[in-house]
Short mmCIF file of C-alpha atoms in Angstrom, two decimals:
data_model
loop_
_atom_site.label_atom_id
_atom_site.label_comp_id
_atom_site.label_asym_id
_atom_site.label_seq_id
_atom_site.Cartn_x
_atom_site.Cartn_y
_atom_site.Cartn_z
CA MET A 1 -10.24 106.06 -33.13
CA ASN A 2 -8.56 104.62 -36.25
CA THR A 3 -11.72 103.21 -37.84
CA GLU A 4 -10.06 102.22 -40.99
CA GLN A 5 -10.68 99.06 -42.61
CA PRO A 6 -7.82 97.01 -43.60
CA ARG A 7 -7.67 96.49 -47.42
CA ARG A 8 -8.74 92.86 -48.45
CA ALA A 9 -6.89 90.37 -50.60
CA LEU A 10 -7.93 86.95 -52.33
CA VAL A 11 -5.10 84.37 -52.40
CA VAL A 12 -5.78 81.54 -54.66
CA GLY A 13 -3.66 78.51 -53.68
CA ALA A 14 -3.48 79.53 -50.14
CA THR A 15 -1.84 76.18 -49.40
CA GLY A 16 0.72 75.73 -52.13
CA ILE A 17 4.43 76.54 -52.23
CA ALA A 18 3.77 80.29 -52.57
CA GLY A 19 0.50 80.48 -51.40
CA GLN A 20 1.52 79.47 -48.11
CA THR A 21 4.07 82.24 -48.08
CA VAL A 22 1.94 85.21 -49.80
CA THR A 23 -0.74 84.91 -47.67
CA GLN A 24 1.66 85.18 -44.29
CA GLN A 25 3.32 88.08 -45.81
CA LEU A 26 0.35 90.45 -46.63
CA VAL A 27 -1.30 89.30 -42.84
CA ASP A 28 1.78 90.62 -41.62
CA ALA A 29 1.21 94.24 -43.80
CA GLY A 30 -2.12 94.69 -42.28
CA TRP A 31 -4.42 92.96 -44.68
CA GLU A 32 -7.26 91.30 -44.54
CA VAL A 33 -6.81 87.57 -45.91
CA HIS A 34 -8.67 85.13 -47.76
CA GLY A 35 -7.07 82.11 -48.67
CA LEU A 36 -8.87 79.46 -51.06
CA ALA A 37 -7.91 76.49 -51.75
CA ARG A 38 -9.58 73.00 -53.14
CA ARG A 39 -8.92 70.72 -50.42
CA ALA A 40 -8.92 71.52 -46.62
CA GLY A 41 -5.35 72.35 -45.44
CA ARG A 42 -3.09 74.21 -42.79
CA LEU A 43 -3.51 78.19 -43.56
CA ARG A 44 -1.31 81.07 -42.13
CA ASP A 45 -2.37 82.36 -38.63
CA GLY A 46 -5.00 84.98 -39.55
CA VAL A 47 -5.92 84.10 -42.94
CA THR A 48 -9.69 83.28 -43.91
CA SER A 49 -10.47 79.83 -45.31
CA VAL A 50 -12.57 79.71 -48.63
CA GLN A 51 -12.60 76.14 -49.18
CA VAL A 52 -14.34 75.62 -52.84
CA ASP A 53 -13.00 74.13 -56.22
CA LEU A 54 -12.78 76.59 -58.70
CA LEU A 55 -14.30 74.06 -61.23
CA ASP A 56 -17.53 74.26 -60.04
CA ALA A 57 -19.10 77.55 -61.05
CA GLU A 58 -22.00 77.59 -59.09
CA ALA A 59 -19.84 76.75 -56.28
CA THR A 60 -17.26 79.66 -56.77
CA ARG A 61 -19.77 81.99 -56.99
CA THR A 62 -21.62 80.83 -53.63
CA ALA A 63 -18.28 81.16 -52.04
CA LEU A 64 -17.25 84.79 -53.34
CA ALA A 65 -20.61 86.35 -53.01
CA GLY A 66 -19.78 89.51 -51.47
CA LEU A 67 -15.99 89.19 -50.62
CA ARG A 68 -14.96 91.81 -52.79
CA PRO A 69 -11.22 91.44 -52.40
CA GLU A 70 -8.91 94.68 -53.64
CA ILE A 71 -6.59 92.45 -54.92
CA VAL A 72 -6.11 88.92 -56.09
CA ILE A 73 -2.97 86.60 -56.04
CA ILE A 74 -3.60 83.67 -57.73
CA THR A 75 -0.68 80.65 -57.50
CA ALA A 76 -3.02 77.54 -58.58
CA TRP A 77 -2.77 75.42 -61.23
CA ILE A 78 -4.25 71.74 -61.85
CA ARG A 79 -1.77 69.56 -63.28
CA LYS A 80 -3.97 66.49 -66.18
CA ASP A 81 -2.15 64.46 -68.53
CA THR A 82 -2.38 66.07 -71.58
CA GLU A 83 -1.17 69.90 -71.90
CA ALA A 84 -5.00 69.97 -74.43
CA GLU A 85 -6.63 68.80 -70.38
CA ASN A 86 -3.96 71.42 -68.77
CA ILE A 87 -5.36 74.30 -70.88
CA GLU A 88 -8.56 73.57 -70.62
CA VAL A 89 -9.22 73.30 -67.01
CA ASN A 90 -7.09 75.51 -66.01
CA SER A 91 -8.56 77.78 -68.16
CA ARG A 92 -11.79 77.33 -66.32
CA THR A 93 -10.83 77.56 -63.14
CA LEU A 94 -9.84 81.10 -63.77
CA ARG A 95 -13.14 82.17 -65.70
CA ASN A 96 -15.32 80.68 -62.72
CA LEU A 97 -13.14 82.58 -60.65
CA PHE A 98 -13.74 85.88 -62.52
CA ALA A 99 -17.38 85.28 -63.00
CA ALA A 100 -17.80 84.91 -59.49
CA LEU A 101 -16.22 88.14 -58.47
CA GLU A 102 -17.75 90.07 -61.50
CA PRO A 103 -20.81 90.96 -60.39
CA ASP A 104 -20.10 92.28 -56.92
CA GLY A 105 -16.95 94.59 -58.10
CA GLY A 106 -14.39 96.09 -56.52
CA VAL A 107 -11.21 93.86 -57.82
CA ARG A 108 -8.28 96.64 -58.23
CA HIS A 109 -5.60 94.27 -59.29
CA VAL A 110 -4.67 90.76 -60.32
CA ALA A 111 -1.07 89.09 -60.20
CA LEU A 112 -0.38 85.59 -61.63
CA LEU A 113 1.98 83.33 -61.26
CA THR A 114 3.04 81.08 -63.89
CA GLY A 115 6.91 80.09 -64.82
CA LEU A 116 9.57 79.08 -66.99
CA LYS A 117 7.24 76.71 -69.32
CA HIS A 118 6.43 80.31 -70.69
CA TYR A 119 9.91 79.87 -72.44
CA LEU A 120 10.80 76.49 -72.33
CA GLY A 121 7.27 75.13 -73.39
CA PRO A 122 4.64 72.82 -71.97
CA PHE A 123 5.04 68.88 -70.47
CA GLU A 124 4.04 67.70 -73.36
CA ASP A 125 7.40 69.49 -75.56
CA TYR A 126 9.37 70.13 -72.61
CA ALA A 127 12.57 71.68 -73.53
CA THR A 128 12.84 69.65 -76.46
CA GLY A 129 10.91 72.14 -79.35
CA VAL A 130 11.47 75.85 -79.83
CA LYS A 131 12.54 77.62 -76.63
CA ALA A 132 13.14 80.86 -75.92
CA GLU A 133 16.71 82.57 -75.90
CA THR A 134 18.65 82.76 -72.52
CA PRO A 135 18.96 84.61 -70.89
CA PHE A 136 14.87 84.36 -70.30
CA HIS A 137 13.67 88.00 -71.47
CA GLU A 138 9.90 88.76 -70.65
CA SER A 139 9.25 90.16 -74.08
CA GLU A 140 10.11 87.08 -76.11
CA PRO A 141 6.92 86.32 -78.14
CA ARG A 142 5.15 83.01 -76.67
CA LEU A 143 6.06 79.79 -78.61
CA PRO A 144 4.46 78.00 -81.12
CA SER A 145 3.04 75.03 -79.14
CA PRO A 146 -0.07 74.47 -77.19
CA ASN A 147 0.28 76.44 -73.12
CA PHE A 148 -1.99 76.61 -70.49
CA TYR A 149 0.02 79.61 -69.30
CA TYR A 150 -0.56 81.15 -72.34
CA ALA A 151 -4.83 80.09 -72.09
CA GLN A 152 -4.67 81.92 -68.23
CA GLU A 153 -2.50 84.68 -69.85
CA ASP A 154 -5.35 84.88 -72.08
CA GLU A 155 -8.09 84.54 -69.40
CA LEU A 156 -6.41 87.38 -67.13
CA PHE A 157 -6.09 89.77 -70.17
CA ALA A 158 -9.91 89.57 -70.95
CA ALA A 159 -11.30 89.66 -67.45
CA ALA A 160 -8.85 92.94 -66.47
CA GLU A 161 -10.74 94.36 -69.88
CA ARG A 162 -13.94 93.37 -69.29
CA MET A 163 -13.74 94.48 -65.41
CA GLY A 164 -11.70 97.01 -64.90
CA PHE A 165 -8.56 95.68 -62.98
CA THR A 166 -4.66 96.30 -63.56
CA TRP A 167 -3.07 92.46 -63.78
CA SER A 168 0.55 91.09 -63.48
CA VAL A 169 2.51 87.97 -64.76
CA HIS A 170 5.28 86.71 -62.57
CA ARG A 171 7.12 84.17 -64.18
CA SER A 172 9.00 82.31 -61.29
CA HIS A 173 11.97 79.38 -61.93
CA THR A 174 12.30 76.26 -59.52
CA VAL A 175 10.99 77.63 -56.15
CA PHE A 176 12.98 77.06 -52.46
CA GLY A 177 10.52 77.43 -49.87
CA PHE A 178 8.60 76.46 -46.59
CA ALA A 179 5.24 74.38 -47.09
CA VAL A 180 3.57 72.24 -44.99
CA ASP A 181 1.02 69.81 -46.74
CA ASN A 182 2.65 70.57 -49.93
CA ALA A 183 5.16 68.12 -51.56
CA MET A 184 6.13 70.12 -54.80
CA ASN A 185 9.37 72.06 -53.33
CA MET A 186 12.62 70.93 -54.39
CA VAL A 187 14.43 71.74 -50.71
CA LEU A 188 11.70 69.28 -48.78
CA THR A 189 12.38 66.69 -51.67
CA LEU A 190 15.89 66.82 -51.24
CA SER A 191 16.46 66.79 -47.93
CA ALA A 192 14.24 63.51 -47.58
CA TYR A 193 16.25 61.97 -50.50
CA ALA A 194 19.20 63.08 -48.76
CA THR A 195 18.13 61.67 -45.03
CA ILE A 196 17.33 58.66 -46.57
CA CYS A 197 20.38 57.96 -48.43
CA LYS A 198 22.08 58.34 -44.57
CA GLU A 199 19.47 55.98 -43.34
CA LEU A 200 20.45 53.38 -45.95
CA GLY A 201 23.94 54.07 -46.50
CA ARG A 202 23.65 55.20 -50.21
CA PRO A 203 25.87 58.37 -52.15
CA PHE A 204 23.35 60.93 -52.53
CA VAL A 205 23.28 60.32 -55.99
CA PHE A 206 22.76 64.06 -58.05
CA PRO A 207 19.70 62.48 -59.98
CA GLY A 208 19.53 65.00 -62.83
CA SER A 209 21.59 65.04 -66.59
CA VAL A 210 24.92 66.29 -66.91
CA ALA A 211 23.56 69.34 -68.94
CA GLN A 212 21.71 70.62 -65.95
CA TRP A 213 25.09 69.82 -63.47
CA ASN A 214 27.19 71.34 -65.27
CA PHE A 215 25.08 74.52 -67.41
CA VAL A 216 24.84 77.62 -65.08
CA THR A 217 21.34 78.57 -63.56
CA ASP A 218 19.22 79.79 -60.95
CA VAL A 219 15.79 79.46 -58.76
CA THR A 220 13.25 81.33 -56.83
CA ASP A 221 12.58 81.98 -53.22
CA ALA A 222 9.46 82.09 -51.91
CA ASP A 223 10.16 84.30 -49.86
CA LEU A 224 11.40 86.75 -52.65
CA LEU A 225 8.32 85.65 -55.02
CA GLY A 226 6.14 86.74 -52.52
CA GLU A 227 7.33 90.02 -52.36
CA GLN A 228 7.16 90.77 -55.93
CA LEU A 229 3.69 89.09 -55.73
CA VAL A 230 2.54 92.14 -53.01
CA TRP A 231 4.52 94.73 -55.04
CA ALA A 232 3.10 94.64 -57.92
CA ALA A 233 -0.35 94.76 -56.68
CA THR A 234 0.47 98.00 -54.58
CA HIS A 235 3.07 99.63 -57.25
CA PRO A 236 1.63 101.03 -60.10
CA GLU A 237 5.21 99.92 -61.63
CA GLY A 238 3.69 96.88 -61.35
CA GLU A 239 0.56 96.65 -63.19
CA ASN A 240 -0.40 95.42 -66.50
CA GLU A 241 3.30 93.66 -66.87
CA ALA A 242 5.00 90.63 -67.09
CA PHE A 243 8.19 90.05 -64.89
CA ASN A 244 10.41 87.30 -64.66
CA ILE A 245 11.48 86.48 -60.36
CA ALA A 246 14.77 84.53 -59.51
CA ASN A 247 17.12 85.01 -56.83
CA GLY A 248 19.26 87.07 -58.54
CA ASP A 249 22.30 85.09 -58.47
CA GLN A 250 23.45 81.89 -60.76
CA PHE A 251 24.95 78.50 -59.49
CA ARG A 252 25.61 75.72 -60.98
CA TRP A 253 24.61 72.22 -59.44
CA ARG A 254 27.88 71.00 -59.79
CA TRP A 255 29.09 73.24 -57.11
CA LEU A 256 25.66 73.60 -54.83
CA TRP A 257 25.03 69.92 -54.27
CA PRO A 258 28.21 68.93 -52.59
CA GLN A 259 27.25 71.70 -50.10
CA VAL A 260 23.81 70.16 -49.62
CA ALA A 261 25.77 66.40 -49.21
CA ASP A 262 28.23 68.09 -46.59
CA TYR A 263 25.34 69.96 -44.79
CA PHE A 264 23.49 66.29 -44.23
CA GLY A 265 26.47 64.18 -43.55
CA VAL A 266 26.22 61.78 -46.85
CA GLU A 267 28.79 61.48 -49.59
CA TRP A 268 27.57 62.08 -53.17
CA GLU A 269 28.22 61.38 -56.50
CA GLY A 270 27.79 63.47 -59.96
CA PRO A 271 25.53 62.23 -62.46
CA GLU A 272 25.77 59.65 -65.22
CA GLU A 273 24.93 59.83 -69.10
CA THR A 274 21.66 57.83 -68.54
CA PRO A 275 20.28 59.61 -65.19
CA ARG A 276 19.60 57.71 -62.00
CA THR A 277 16.00 59.00 -61.34
CA LEU A 278 14.95 59.52 -57.86
CA VAL A 279 11.57 57.92 -59.44
CA ASP A 280 14.09 54.36 -60.02
CA SER A 281 15.84 55.21 -56.64
CA MET A 282 13.42 56.18 -54.57
CA THR A 283 10.20 54.96 -54.58
CA ASP A 284 10.34 51.28 -53.95
CA VAL A 285 12.42 52.13 -50.66
CA ALA A 286 11.66 55.54 -49.68
CA PRO A 287 8.03 54.86 -47.86
CA GLY A 288 9.44 52.27 -45.52
CA ALA A 289 12.38 54.33 -45.05
CA TRP A 290 11.13 57.06 -44.00
CA ARG A 291 7.99 55.49 -41.64
CA ARG A 292 11.12 54.28 -39.57
CA ILE A 293 13.32 57.62 -39.53
CA ALA A 294 10.16 59.45 -38.32
CA GLU A 295 9.39 56.87 -35.53
CA ARG A 296 13.29 57.22 -34.70
CA GLU A 297 13.38 60.73 -34.76
CA GLY A 298 9.70 62.07 -33.74
CA LEU A 299 8.96 63.47 -36.54
CA VAL A 300 5.00 64.61 -37.60
CA GLU A 301 4.52 63.34 -40.70
CA PRO A 302 5.59 58.92 -41.48
CA ASP A 303 4.14 59.84 -45.41
CA VAL A 304 7.39 60.64 -47.23
CA ALA A 305 4.43 61.16 -50.05
CA LYS A 306 3.07 63.88 -48.09
CA LEU A 307 7.01 65.26 -48.13
CA ALA A 308 8.89 64.21 -51.17
CA SER A 309 7.65 65.08 -54.93
CA TRP A 310 10.29 62.77 -57.08
CA TRP A 311 8.59 63.48 -60.55
CA HIS A 312 9.09 67.21 -59.93
CA SER A 313 12.52 67.40 -58.71
CA ASP A 314 13.81 65.01 -61.68
CA SER A 315 12.01 67.23 -64.15
CA ASP A 316 13.72 69.89 -62.92
CA LEU A 317 17.34 68.00 -62.31
CA GLY A 318 16.79 66.03 -65.38
CA ARG A 319 16.96 69.09 -68.39
CA GLU A 320 19.07 69.29 -71.19
CA VAL A 321 18.87 72.32 -71.91
CA GLU A 322 20.06 76.06 -70.21
CA CYS A 323 17.71 77.35 -67.84
CA ILE A 324 18.77 81.20 -66.60
CA THR A 325 16.27 84.25 -66.19
CA ASP A 326 16.66 87.76 -66.71
CA MET A 327 16.05 90.25 -63.48
CA THR A 328 16.12 93.38 -65.69
CA LYS A 329 12.43 94.75 -66.17
CA SER A 330 11.99 94.12 -62.11
CA ARG A 331 14.74 95.87 -61.20
CA GLU A 332 14.08 98.25 -63.54
CA ALA A 333 10.50 98.82 -62.37
CA GLY A 334 11.92 99.28 -59.10
CA PHE A 335 11.93 95.83 -57.54
CA LEU A 336 15.59 95.43 -56.29
CA GLY A 337 14.61 92.00 -53.92
CA PHE A 338 17.17 89.16 -54.27
CA ARG A 339 18.18 86.20 -52.47
CA SER A 340 21.59 84.36 -51.76
CA THR A 341 20.46 80.27 -53.10
CA PRO A 342 22.82 78.81 -51.00
CA LYS A 343 21.46 80.65 -47.77
CA SER A 344 17.41 80.34 -49.47
CA PHE A 345 18.03 76.53 -49.40
CA PHE A 346 19.53 75.95 -46.28
CA ASP A 347 17.19 78.42 -44.70
CA LYS A 348 14.33 76.54 -45.52
CA VAL A 349 16.09 73.21 -44.31
CA GLU A 350 16.50 74.64 -41.05
CA ARG A 351 12.72 75.72 -40.83
CA TYR A 352 11.53 72.08 -41.69
CA ARG A 353 13.75 70.66 -39.00
CA ALA A 354 11.88 73.23 -36.99
CA ALA A 355 8.92 71.78 -37.77
CA LYS A 356 9.58 68.46 -36.75
CA LEU A 357 9.14 67.63 -40.96
CA ILE A 358 13.14 66.16 -41.02
CA PRO A 359 15.30 65.09 -38.57
#
């Protein structure tokens, strides 16, 4: 009889686009998985819910008392109006998390998900001030602007030294994933946009900049991201390192956009010098149009605001700078996963259709 206990993992931000994916991967690999989130949300089967606001230090200590996870994967962040506020709240969540885990010990590795704002700068100085050279390499020094990613890393490094665990940092690009009850997802946003364009007889207009239409870029598949998070937490080559994580292929939106339009059966248009943003074109018309679509097609979510995040996709597609990540360091360390970006996009679309979130 096998009496070996399953290894225990804590995923912070378990209802997010990365959190939902990595919790499922850990469950499938035989881990005992606890998923932490501020609000009640849909967790994958086999995940034990830990509902707590990490800004509440006492509640966090109570919720995590005695848990003793072997690995901790942090995929959550809180967006505020200013970078000073971003730094304050996102640093505090990590401090409270580590303070709650420290008394019981047992943590071996902590993986922290950040992103390309490490190279591009924070929202207040996004892609406008000093930027790293492309393709982005993990060895680039920090930028001079205050950045909550840097503050999170500093909290991680301090806790690792104090508590004796190893760490990894994972810098993803725009994430293509399947996540329920999570709106910061370009695949679902563009799917809703294309569906509404078809409903209203409008062209599927690229809402971003001419630069992003023409520049070479890349993205990150959520499944690939989860695989790297788990790999780093379970392989010595991943210890105490920062890694980029992107699909490994590159593309131009002027190449991919017509494929998306053809898939949804809509006519497309490229960008204009002044971007025709999703916020401008969808904010007023999308709610009513989507309710009609949802009722007619029997969709499970009639509120488009819970599916699409217009501002988020506008931000990614409106950049005036080239964004490409270098994957050499990760590959040399032994993580060789990759994804085809078109296949990644349409795979997620089909999963949303199967879940009756889009028609």
